[in-house]
Amino acid sequence: MKHALALAATLCAAPALADEIWVSNEKDDTLSVIDIETLEVVRTIEVGERPRGITFSKDYSVLYICASDSDAVQVMDPETGEILHDLPSGEDPEQFVLHPNNRHLYIANEDDAITTVVDTETREVIAQIDVGIEPEGMAVSPDGKIAITTSETTNMAHWIDTETRELFANTLVDSRPRHAEFIKGGSELWVSSEIGGTITVFDVATQAEKAKINFDVKGVHPDRVQPVGFEFSAEEATAFVALGPSNHVAAVNPETYEVEEYILVGRRVWHMEFNADRSLLFTTNGVSGDVTVIDVASREPVKTIKVGRFPWGAAFRP
Amino acid sequence: MLRKLLTLAAAAFALPAWAEVALPVTYLKLEVPRPPVLSNLDPVPDDLGEAGAQLGLADNQTTGKFLGHDYSLTVTRVPEGGDWLAAARAALAESPFLILDAPAQAQLELADLPEAEGAVLFNATAADAALRDESCRANLLHSLPSEAMRADALMQFLVKRRWTDLVMIAGDHPGDKAFAEAMRRSITKFGLTLKAEKTWVFDADMRRNASQEVPLFTQDFGDYDMLLVADELGDFGRYIAFNTWQARPVAGSEGLKPVAWSWVVEQWGAAQMQNRFEELAGRDMRSEDYAAWAAIRSLGEAVTRTQSADAATLRAYILSDDFELAGFKGRKMSFRNWNGQLRQPIPLVTPRAVVAKAPLEGFLHQRTELDTLGIDQGETKCTAFQE
């Protein structure tokens, strides 16, 4: 079956001219590929069990997929949709980040309280680092010197020195941290806390908390405003923050840390990805099983695209 | 501000982090014989509740190792007929932090000991509404939801479905009667109608003849939307469904059940906790396990945020607006500062799925929708938390 699909995918996708958004469907064990020109799903590809985090190599030649319940990171040829091989990943890989060296994957092993570092060339585990319970959010600083793992139940950001592959700091955040990103040339780290309902902003040089971003969606109880994934528009002018079961995305000013606007999207919005010039934003909406396309300039949702069950991660491919 | 300073301190010293804080907790269990039930299909696990505390301990320890906080758990079992209060005094001499696995009366006797003054006790197993109401104690917090919270969760669902006409069969054990009373109160609260009720009086072995007895027993209920069962021991309830005279669904202690926890809860990050528990205990996680886990995690959360193991400091923090516990049920949980009850969502489950989660959409409250479940501040008779 998988081969048939892969074959079909090859036939259809041969001239891959248009840019694409790839979406992992956690409860369908598939990826949906959205054509950015037509805003339609053009391919559906079977993968391992419970795919969540997905990311392309820097040259887009391979796609890495956290197949959580298969306990593997799968490596796919995006042209053919064929799984080339699995990487050893540790148990239950949920989310990962590719180091700027395009070689080392930092993987959060959700069931094991471990961050695993895998060399994608030798396909070997080069380090395992003890972190808090249910590691999830992963980030690497632009200079590649610091990796971050956030742990959902321990409620911390763990700071990993990528040279020694050891923790050099552990900073508390609010409950259930989900996602982390470096911005402003790596001088700031943002960490979202789903249950706490906040984003904590750290000064990277000192690992000290420098700001906290709060959200208030009109007509939605604060308990249901649960920040998860977030991404920055061109030149980091705006941070877009998925607010989970509040079914809204917040547009945040990264200078003032104030929310400028809330945009209504599908149900339980989780992660997101931009197109090439960052004029369009694609959000994965887990419960409604679709992707909302937001026009970044007007901050209006322009289309809803049906994908598989429980879309989780999203990745851009030119 | 405090956190900022601490973070700074952590940055300066990196891993060997903050002040040494040690939190010893005792899980104190009074072994009570369980009345016999008709079926032996579901033995009660010997480590019910205790295993949840062990998981909470492991969670706390993982956090603690990054902060220099030390957590430990002592399990003390008092056999039937043993000296409960002597065991309690011994435990309190070691630590003011106790998780109680005992009937309501035994918990009250313990809470009233002079040695328990200023202690932080968690009730993880007794659902009695009175413990949170007229019999409340300032040193006794409740991580298990009350009967009233569970009944309200179910009735919200029935309101939503417009299944308004109800009948009930209740057993005659004290727990059955209490849950039946909670459901009656909740039926009134939500404007539903209890058309008829009966007490389960059969003493025959229902495995053999439920199919003959239950249709007749339920025949004179007439028409109704749902049959409620109050059978907290799991004695006769399992033989009701599909044997009723009318083709009607069953809820309460059987069928659609309002619970603190069940193995079918998998959303909201719960799958990971279920996996951790299964690995630790070799069985599914149940409501009492969840309540014990929530108790020890609440302490852990308070220690993490206050950097203290002082009972008064932790109690004050746990009851404050700053406290939040991520309990894998979709929204943050906190304690009601007027009666010490952990406010929490209540999943409505069948043996194979979560059907709904209360509070259901549309049930509003000026403070938090979670307070639509159970006795609210305005109606509570609890005064011990007022000073």
XYZ file of C-alpha atoms in Angstrom:
705
model
C 0.000 0.000 0.000
C 2.721 2.367 1.028
C 4.633 1.575 -2.134
C 1.580 2.143 -4.289
C 1.032 5.513 -2.715
C 4.643 6.451 -2.996
C 4.536 5.486 -6.649
C 1.385 7.486 -7.213
C 2.978 10.387 -5.429
C 5.984 10.190 -7.705
C 3.824 10.259 -10.788
C 1.747 13.207 -9.656
C 4.460 15.226 -8.073
C 7.202 14.962 -10.626
C 7.309 18.618 -11.636
C 7.271 20.026 -8.116
C 7.222 23.626 -9.166
C 4.900 25.244 -6.674
C 5.923 25.807 -3.093
C 4.369 23.477 -0.558
C 3.322 23.243 3.083
C 3.718 19.793 4.598
C 1.450 18.891 7.491
C 1.725 15.893 9.856
C -1.598 14.251 10.784
C -1.077 12.793 14.261
C -4.066 10.421 14.237
C -3.987 9.399 10.586
C -0.334 8.410 10.312
C -0.088 10.509 7.180
C 1.336 13.747 5.821
C -0.806 16.156 3.799
C 1.014 18.255 1.215
C -0.615 21.597 0.425
C 0.159 23.382 -2.831
C 0.608 27.053 -1.933
C -0.528 28.225 -5.400
C -3.865 26.453 -5.352
C -4.205 26.107 -1.560
C -5.262 22.505 -2.029
C -3.981 19.195 -0.746
C -2.112 17.630 -3.642
C -0.598 14.587 -1.953
C -1.276 12.429 1.077
C 1.624 10.241 2.136
C 1.595 7.371 4.635
C 4.259 7.497 7.328
C 5.017 5.842 10.679
C 2.743 5.883 13.700
C 1.641 9.136 15.252
C 3.686 11.645 13.251
C 4.157 14.947 15.089
C 7.255 17.112 14.591
C 8.410 17.438 10.955
C 11.304 19.429 9.528
C 13.240 19.597 6.266
C 16.995 19.495 5.939
C 18.455 22.908 5.119
C 18.617 22.047 1.394
C 15.124 20.474 1.476
C 16.521 17.206 0.107
C 15.084 15.119 2.941
C 12.234 15.428 5.418
C 12.658 14.304 9.017
C 9.519 12.981 10.710
C 9.000 12.217 14.401
C 6.958 9.011 14.184
C 6.286 9.006 17.912
C 4.643 5.624 18.366
C 7.066 3.946 15.979
C 9.876 5.196 18.251
C 11.743 6.450 15.214
C 12.676 9.525 13.274
C 11.923 8.685 9.681
C 13.882 10.196 6.836
C 11.840 10.734 3.678
C 12.654 11.636 0.134
C 10.117 14.421 -0.376
C 10.100 13.901 -4.147
C 8.995 10.303 -4.017
C 7.445 10.209 -0.572
C 9.542 7.150 0.109
C 11.020 6.490 3.534
C 14.754 6.244 2.930
C 15.676 5.018 6.400
C 14.982 5.505 10.087
C 17.244 7.341 12.489
C 17.713 6.041 16.004
C 15.734 8.515 18.035
C 15.198 7.208 21.521
C 11.700 6.405 22.691
C 8.662 8.425 21.667
C 10.247 11.290 19.722
C 7.782 14.172 19.704
C 9.544 17.229 18.424
C 13.030 18.073 17.217
C 15.180 20.808 15.819
C 17.936 20.604 13.229
C 21.201 22.253 14.257
C 22.458 24.992 11.887
C 25.235 22.545 10.920
C 22.478 20.642 9.028
C 23.743 17.471 10.624
C 22.731 17.112 14.256
C 19.098 16.582 15.197
C 18.129 17.462 18.758
C 15.140 15.274 19.615
C 12.731 15.493 22.566
C 11.879 11.993 23.805
C 8.568 12.649 25.448
C 8.163 9.406 27.391
C 11.767 9.201 28.531
C 12.684 12.605 29.948
C 15.651 12.686 27.586
C 16.930 14.844 24.772
C 18.668 12.716 22.160
C 21.235 14.123 19.768
C 21.496 12.175 16.525
C 24.050 12.552 13.764
C 21.995 12.347 10.581
C 25.033 11.360 8.503
C 26.419 8.500 10.556
C 22.904 7.724 11.808
C 24.209 7.353 15.324
C 23.122 8.699 18.655
C 25.928 10.959 19.807
C 24.459 12.079 23.128
C 21.522 11.638 25.435
C 20.860 14.373 27.955
C 18.624 13.988 31.010
C 15.991 16.696 31.057
C 12.647 17.186 32.803
C 9.511 15.129 32.356
C 7.822 15.173 28.953
C 10.324 17.173 26.960
C 8.684 18.842 23.985
C 9.726 22.277 22.785
C 13.095 22.317 20.975
C 15.172 25.223 19.710
C 18.766 25.941 18.697
C 20.327 29.390 18.786
C 21.284 30.850 15.384
C 24.992 30.474 16.197
C 24.372 26.844 17.088
C 25.906 27.142 20.541
C 22.785 26.662 22.655
C 20.022 24.089 22.365
C 16.832 24.370 24.389
C 14.496 21.640 25.542
C 11.311 22.541 27.402
C 9.721 19.949 29.675
C 5.955 19.902 29.994
C 5.578 18.499 33.493
C 8.777 19.834 35.018
C 7.879 23.297 33.678
C 11.384 24.296 32.699
C 13.514 25.417 29.824
C 16.696 23.351 29.896
C 19.715 25.095 28.374
C 22.120 22.728 26.619
C 25.680 23.661 25.665
C 25.995 22.087 22.217
C 29.792 21.756 22.587
C 29.767 19.729 25.786
C 26.175 18.487 25.321
C 25.508 19.214 28.958
C 22.958 21.375 30.708
C 24.297 24.707 31.852
C 21.050 26.228 33.144
C 17.488 25.285 33.983
C 14.920 28.046 34.154
C 11.366 27.771 35.410
C 8.474 28.869 33.247
C 4.716 28.625 33.711
C 2.868 25.311 33.473
C 3.251 22.990 30.498
C 5.836 24.648 28.256
C 5.300 23.589 24.649
C 7.442 25.534 22.217
C 10.651 27.576 22.159
C 12.233 29.960 19.626
C 15.298 32.186 19.566
C 14.856 35.644 18.048
C 16.629 38.977 17.688
C 19.826 37.368 16.481
C 19.697 34.813 19.250
C 19.629 37.361 22.054
C 16.099 36.457 23.172
C 14.451 33.123 23.854
C 10.676 32.805 23.877
C 8.953 29.861 25.586
C 5.185 29.286 25.438
C 3.344 27.757 28.427
C 0.119 26.051 27.447
C -1.565 25.700 30.850
C 0.048 28.796 32.318
C -1.318 30.755 29.381
C 1.819 32.833 28.857
C 4.991 33.272 26.841
C 8.107 33.847 28.904
C 10.834 35.914 27.269
C 14.414 35.266 28.393
C 17.534 37.295 27.928
C 19.842 34.653 26.489
C 23.096 36.120 27.823
C 21.943 35.893 31.443
C 19.105 33.343 31.123
C 17.053 35.831 33.128
C 13.378 36.377 32.509
C 12.903 39.785 30.876
C 9.223 39.799 29.965
C 6.040 37.823 30.135
C 3.371 37.938 27.452
C -0.239 37.461 28.520
C -3.254 36.784 26.348
C -6.880 37.754 26.724
C -9.324 36.606 24.062
C -12.676 38.308 24.358
C -15.454 35.859 25.116
C -13.079 32.990 25.897
C -12.342 31.946 29.473
C -8.650 32.520 30.314
C -8.250 28.810 31.116
C -8.933 27.973 27.485
C -6.371 30.437 26.152
C -3.434 28.055 25.805
C -0.400 29.244 23.822
C 1.420 26.468 21.967
C 3.274 26.974 18.662
C 4.481 30.383 17.498
C 6.428 31.813 14.555
C 7.767 35.203 13.509
C 6.841 37.084 10.341
C 9.392 38.677 8.009
C 12.010 40.719 9.890
C 10.431 39.493 13.107
C 7.849 42.261 12.832
C 5.095 40.160 14.349
C 4.925 36.993 16.402
C 1.965 34.783 15.589
C 0.987 32.596 18.535
C -1.376 29.615 18.336
C -3.719 29.679 21.333
C -4.940 26.063 21.310
C -8.571 25.476 22.319
C -9.396 29.199 22.265
C -9.338 28.717 18.470
C -7.457 31.970 17.954
C -4.007 33.047 16.819
C -2.560 36.124 18.511
C -0.477 38.700 16.671
C 2.144 39.954 19.135
C 4.485 42.909 18.790
C 7.949 41.497 19.678
C 9.217 44.911 20.767
C 6.442 45.882 23.175
C 5.367 42.277 24.002
C 1.774 43.452 23.570
C -0.897 41.533 21.696
C -2.136 43.573 18.746
C -4.871 41.346 17.429
C -6.583 37.964 17.720
C -7.454 36.015 14.581
C -10.150 33.333 14.601
C -8.969 30.013 13.132
C -10.001 26.322 13.366
C -10.395 24.328 16.552
C -7.420 23.631 18.833
C -4.815 25.470 16.820
C -1.394 23.929 17.450
C 1.548 24.819 15.183
C 2.084 26.956 12.104
C 4.333 27.702 9.138
C 4.829 30.497 6.615
C 5.215 30.489 2.828
C 8.473 31.704 1.235
C 7.973 35.472 1.579
C 6.043 35.060 4.842
C 2.930 36.689 3.385
C 0.784 33.652 4.208
C 0.577 31.736 7.476
C -0.698 28.160 7.700
C -1.998 26.959 11.087
C -2.702 23.331 12.024
C -6.061 22.961 13.778
C -6.080 19.601 15.589
C -9.701 19.152 16.554
C -11.274 20.458 13.353
C -8.748 18.546 11.248
C -7.927 21.437 8.975
C -5.411 24.165 8.171
C -6.331 27.847 8.276
C -4.538 30.125 5.830
C -3.999 33.639 7.200
C -3.062 36.620 5.058
C -0.262 38.163 7.117
C -0.686 41.737 5.840
C -4.396 42.017 6.578
C -4.325 39.453 9.423
C -7.458 37.870 7.969
C -8.091 34.160 7.541
C -8.490 33.604 3.814
C -9.094 29.886 3.483
C -9.627 26.643 5.396
C -8.085 23.493 3.966
C -9.246 20.051 5.119
C -6.330 17.735 5.943
C -6.125 14.484 7.964
C -7.078 13.789 11.564
C -5.341 15.898 14.208
C -2.899 17.901 12.112
C 0.091 18.679 14.369
C 3.233 20.049 12.708
C 3.830 22.025 9.528
C 6.922 22.588 7.362
C 7.600 24.696 4.286
C 9.217 23.319 1.134
C 10.064 25.422 -1.923
C 10.768 39.336 41.080
C 11.738 36.503 43.342
C 11.781 34.190 40.380
C 13.932 36.583 38.425
C 16.466 36.665 41.206
C 16.416 32.934 41.498
C 16.835 32.515 37.780
C 19.783 34.817 37.953
C 21.217 32.833 40.792
C 20.704 29.665 38.805
C 22.488 31.178 35.859
C 25.410 32.171 37.998
C 25.852 28.792 39.627
C 24.473 26.766 36.746
C 23.591 23.232 37.709
C 24.192 22.965 41.443
C 21.225 25.225 41.797
C 19.326 26.624 44.697
C 18.961 26.184 48.407
C 18.532 22.644 49.615
C 14.894 21.936 50.281
C 13.639 18.535 51.426
C 10.007 17.503 51.282
C 9.181 14.197 52.952
C 5.591 13.006 52.465
C 3.791 10.104 54.110
C 1.105 8.125 52.343
C -1.021 6.871 55.205
C -3.505 4.141 54.411
C -6.121 2.640 56.691
C -6.935 -0.823 55.392
C -10.684 -1.245 55.384
C -12.379 -4.504 54.426
C -14.509 -4.136 51.325
C -18.023 -5.571 51.379
C -18.471 -8.540 49.023
C -19.766 -7.849 45.514
C -21.576 -10.078 43.016
C -18.809 -10.294 40.462
C -15.116 -10.949 40.910
C -14.239 -9.529 37.515
C -12.613 -6.361 38.803
C -10.387 -6.894 41.807
C -9.386 -3.654 43.526
C -5.623 -3.199 43.088
C -3.689 -3.511 46.310
C -1.712 -0.366 45.478
C -4.724 1.745 44.486
C -3.903 5.369 45.276
C -0.413 4.528 46.472
C 0.826 3.931 42.930
C -0.386 7.392 41.957
C 1.586 8.882 44.822
C 4.679 7.026 43.602
C 4.236 8.505 40.127
C 3.796 11.987 41.574
C 6.944 11.462 43.606
C 8.896 10.478 40.498
C 7.588 13.568 38.688
C 8.576 15.789 41.599
C 12.006 14.218 41.866
C 12.776 14.882 38.221
C 11.969 18.551 38.679
C 13.719 18.584 42.035
C 17.002 17.320 40.673
C 17.374 20.489 38.596
C 16.617 22.700 41.587
C 18.350 20.907 44.437
C 14.994 19.903 45.940
C 14.732 16.506 47.566
C 11.445 14.602 47.638
C 10.714 11.371 49.470
C 7.659 9.251 50.154
C 6.989 6.885 53.037
C 4.070 4.501 52.759
C 2.456 3.422 56.024
C -0.368 0.921 56.058
C -2.494 0.544 59.144
C -4.165 -2.869 59.167
C -7.807 -3.300 60.010
C -8.149 -2.903 63.773
C -4.721 -1.274 64.009
C -4.110 1.963 65.858
C -4.826 4.567 63.194
C -4.207 7.599 65.368
C -0.944 6.238 66.749
C 0.256 5.713 63.183
C -0.911 9.228 62.364
C 1.023 10.720 65.290
C 4.135 8.851 64.255
C 3.796 10.114 60.678
C 3.156 13.682 61.811
C 6.237 13.551 63.995
C 8.260 12.927 60.824
C 6.531 15.320 58.434
C 3.490 17.603 58.325
C 2.706 16.453 54.774
C 0.341 13.481 54.605
C -1.734 11.909 51.887
C -4.683 10.126 53.465
C -6.203 6.936 52.102
C -8.963 6.290 54.618
C -12.695 6.720 55.189
C -13.973 10.200 56.024
C -14.390 9.611 59.748
C -10.811 8.386 60.167
C -9.541 11.413 58.249
C -11.452 13.784 60.519
C -10.115 12.144 63.659
C -6.612 12.531 62.306
C -7.132 16.144 61.248
C -8.385 16.987 64.749
C -5.271 15.643 66.509
C -3.316 18.400 68.268
C -0.245 17.117 66.398
C -2.035 17.792 63.085
C -2.456 21.478 63.707
C -0.664 23.321 60.929
C -0.193 20.120 58.942
C -1.048 19.871 55.250
C -3.233 16.808 54.787
C -4.632 15.623 51.468
C -7.749 13.524 51.223
C -7.171 11.335 48.174
C -9.901 8.728 48.593
C -13.021 9.992 50.356
C -15.700 11.537 48.112
C -18.031 12.532 50.968
C -19.563 15.939 50.349
C -19.661 16.711 54.093
C -15.846 16.623 54.308
C -15.798 19.676 52.013
C -18.807 21.266 53.646
C -20.055 21.269 57.239
C -17.259 18.912 58.385
C -14.416 20.686 56.600
C -11.081 21.189 58.356
C -8.573 23.920 57.550
C -5.687 21.438 57.478
C -7.464 18.964 55.174
C -7.360 19.536 51.391
C -9.141 17.333 48.875
C -7.632 16.185 45.597
C -10.389 13.649 44.857
C -13.527 15.291 43.478
C -16.576 15.137 45.733
C -19.724 13.163 44.956
C -21.393 16.516 44.315
C -18.835 17.466 41.638
C -19.246 14.131 39.875
C -23.050 14.313 40.025
C -23.038 17.869 38.660
C -20.773 16.798 35.808
C -23.236 14.101 34.794
C -26.283 16.353 35.096
C -24.669 19.037 32.935
C -24.311 16.434 30.234
C -27.953 15.376 30.581
C -29.078 19.013 30.366
C -26.993 19.445 27.231
C -28.518 16.349 25.651
C -31.992 17.299 26.917
C -32.385 13.941 28.573
C -34.443 15.450 31.334
C -36.604 12.626 32.688
C -34.649 10.359 34.974
C -35.140 7.336 37.183
C -32.672 5.886 39.660
C -31.684 2.611 41.271
C -29.537 2.997 44.394
C -27.785 0.394 46.496
C -28.025 0.578 50.273
C -24.336 0.870 51.202
C -23.484 4.259 52.720
C -21.452 5.235 49.639
C -24.364 4.347 47.342
C -26.753 6.402 49.425
C -24.416 9.369 49.476
C -23.913 9.319 45.703
C -27.687 8.921 45.217
C -28.233 11.948 47.420
C -25.644 13.916 45.457
C -27.434 13.048 42.221
C -30.819 14.084 43.684
C -29.361 17.424 44.743
C -27.811 17.907 41.327
C -31.030 16.949 39.509
C -32.739 19.784 41.394
C -29.822 22.170 40.791
C -29.989 21.697 37.030
C -33.793 21.563 36.732
C -34.061 17.918 35.710
C -36.805 15.543 36.854
C -36.375 12.410 38.927
C -39.542 10.519 38.055
C -38.990 7.482 40.240
C -36.367 5.680 42.245
C -35.875 2.255 43.724
C -33.471 0.689 46.164
C -31.567 -2.406 45.115
C -32.701 -5.080 47.544
C -32.010 -8.330 45.747
C -29.738 -10.755 47.435
C -29.720 -13.396 44.740
C -26.689 -14.023 42.624
C -27.306 -11.706 39.693
C -24.814 -13.319 37.408
C -27.326 -16.055 36.930
C -30.659 -14.272 36.757
C -30.222 -10.557 36.070
C -31.805 -11.053 32.682
C -34.963 -12.278 34.395
C -35.089 -9.937 37.377
C -33.991 -6.559 36.026
C -36.661 -6.236 33.292
C -39.378 -6.792 35.884
C -37.623 -4.588 38.429
C -37.507 -1.704 35.947
C -40.896 -2.306 34.303
C -42.899 0.077 36.464
C -40.461 2.967 35.893
C -42.611 3.766 32.855
C -40.974 6.006 30.272
C -37.823 7.991 30.996
C -34.674 9.201 29.219
C -31.896 7.731 31.329
C -31.536 5.340 34.211
C -29.183 6.470 36.974
C -27.372 3.871 39.055
C -25.832 4.558 42.471
C -23.644 1.537 43.109
C -20.271 2.863 44.198
C -18.921 -0.540 45.200
C -19.591 -2.031 41.768
C -21.969 -4.625 43.129
C -25.116 -4.877 41.005
C -24.751 -2.030 38.523
C -23.016 -4.057 35.862
C -26.125 -6.224 35.449
C -28.521 -3.351 34.758
C -27.509 -2.213 31.264
C -29.321 -4.036 28.443
C -31.619 -5.758 30.951
C -33.956 -2.811 31.535
C -37.597 -3.052 30.467
C -37.230 0.050 28.316
C -34.351 0.420 25.891
C -32.630 3.226 27.782
C -29.029 4.120 28.570
C -27.510 3.843 32.044
C -25.313 6.372 33.859
C -23.872 7.119 37.287
C -21.800 4.349 38.857
C -22.233 2.295 35.660
C -22.492 3.025 31.954
C -21.629 6.672 31.506
C -19.548 7.495 34.591
C -18.316 10.849 35.886
C -14.801 10.188 37.188
C -11.654 11.950 38.317
C -9.635 9.771 35.971
C -9.847 6.751 33.708
C -7.487 4.937 31.379
C -9.582 6.193 28.435
C -8.455 9.799 29.013
C -5.833 10.377 26.311
C -6.198 13.992 25.189
C -4.608 17.028 26.803
C -1.218 15.309 27.086
C -2.759 12.538 29.181
C -1.392 9.741 27.016
C 2.100 10.416 28.372
C 1.000 10.242 31.986
C -0.953 7.043 31.300
C 2.210 5.555 29.800
C 4.313 6.574 32.779
C 1.794 5.132 35.202
C 1.396 1.886 33.277
C 5.158 1.455 33.258
C 5.403 2.125 36.982
C 2.393 0.170 38.259
C 1.727 -2.397 35.542
C -1.954 -1.508 35.403
C -4.343 1.258 34.380
C -4.530 4.485 36.337
C -7.744 5.074 38.303
C -9.383 8.001 40.070
C -7.756 7.358 43.467
C -4.356 7.067 41.794
C -4.982 10.363 40.066
C -6.029 12.056 43.311
C -2.893 10.857 45.112
C -0.774 11.954 42.145
C -2.438 15.384 42.156
C -1.849 15.744 45.910
C 1.861 15.080 45.763
C 2.262 17.105 42.576
C 0.476 20.029 44.226
C 3.037 19.932 46.992
C 5.813 19.650 44.415
C 4.494 22.578 42.426
C 4.304 24.687 45.586
C 7.867 23.749 46.584
C 9.153 24.541 43.082
C 7.535 27.964 43.058
C 8.175 29.007 46.672
C 11.556 27.322 47.227
C 10.273 26.316 50.636
C 9.234 23.190 52.512
C 7.497 25.096 55.272
C 3.955 23.821 55.813
C 2.345 27.233 56.303
C 4.135 28.686 53.266
C 3.135 25.784 51.048
C -0.471 25.769 52.240
C -0.783 29.501 51.629
C 0.663 29.142 48.138
C -1.516 26.140 47.265
C -4.646 28.068 48.244
C -3.544 31.265 46.470
C -4.475 32.540 43.005
C -0.900 31.996 41.858
C -1.138 28.230 42.172
C -1.745 26.258 38.999
C -1.498 22.530 38.435
C -1.303 21.053 34.941
C -3.451 17.968 35.478
C -3.776 16.529 31.950
C -7.463 17.375 31.823
C -7.366 20.324 29.440
C -7.226 23.281 31.799
C -5.266 24.446 34.794
C -6.425 23.226 38.173
C -6.353 25.115 41.471
C -7.774 24.824 44.963
C -10.988 26.388 46.240
C -9.736 28.590 49.031
C -13.015 28.341 50.919
C -12.995 24.552 51.398
C -9.695 23.146 50.162
C -11.154 21.229 47.224
C -9.053 20.842 44.068
C -11.164 22.242 41.256
C -10.836 20.050 38.220
C -12.592 18.972 35.033
C -14.582 15.725 35.301
C -14.413 13.366 32.323
C -17.620 11.452 31.552
C -16.458 8.058 30.415
C -17.640 4.697 29.201
C -15.323 1.704 29.544
C -13.889 2.560 26.123
C -14.098 6.293 25.529
C -14.376 9.786 26.932
C -17.902 10.878 25.956
C -17.677 14.432 27.279
C -15.762 16.543 29.740
C -17.449 18.704 32.362
C -17.812 21.611 32.783
C -19.684 21.402 29.492
C -19.754 24.371 27.181
C -22.437 26.845 28.155
C -22.320 26.330 31.919
C -20.921 29.626 33.063
C -19.597 30.936 36.339
C -18.345 34.361 37.335
C -15.060 32.946 38.737
C -14.266 29.873 36.692
C -16.479 27.397 34.882
C -14.887 24.689 37.017
C -16.906 26.055 39.930
C -20.136 25.000 38.252
C -19.180 21.567 39.622
C -19.877 20.867 43.296
C -20.863 23.040 46.224
C -20.079 26.670 45.427
C -18.696 29.349 47.725
C -22.085 31.004 48.191
C -23.751 27.841 49.462
C -20.932 26.230 51.425
C -21.272 25.556 55.130
C -17.510 25.331 55.483
C -16.117 28.106 57.673
C -12.755 26.643 58.738
C -10.913 28.342 55.855
C -12.090 31.838 56.713
C -9.432 32.934 59.132
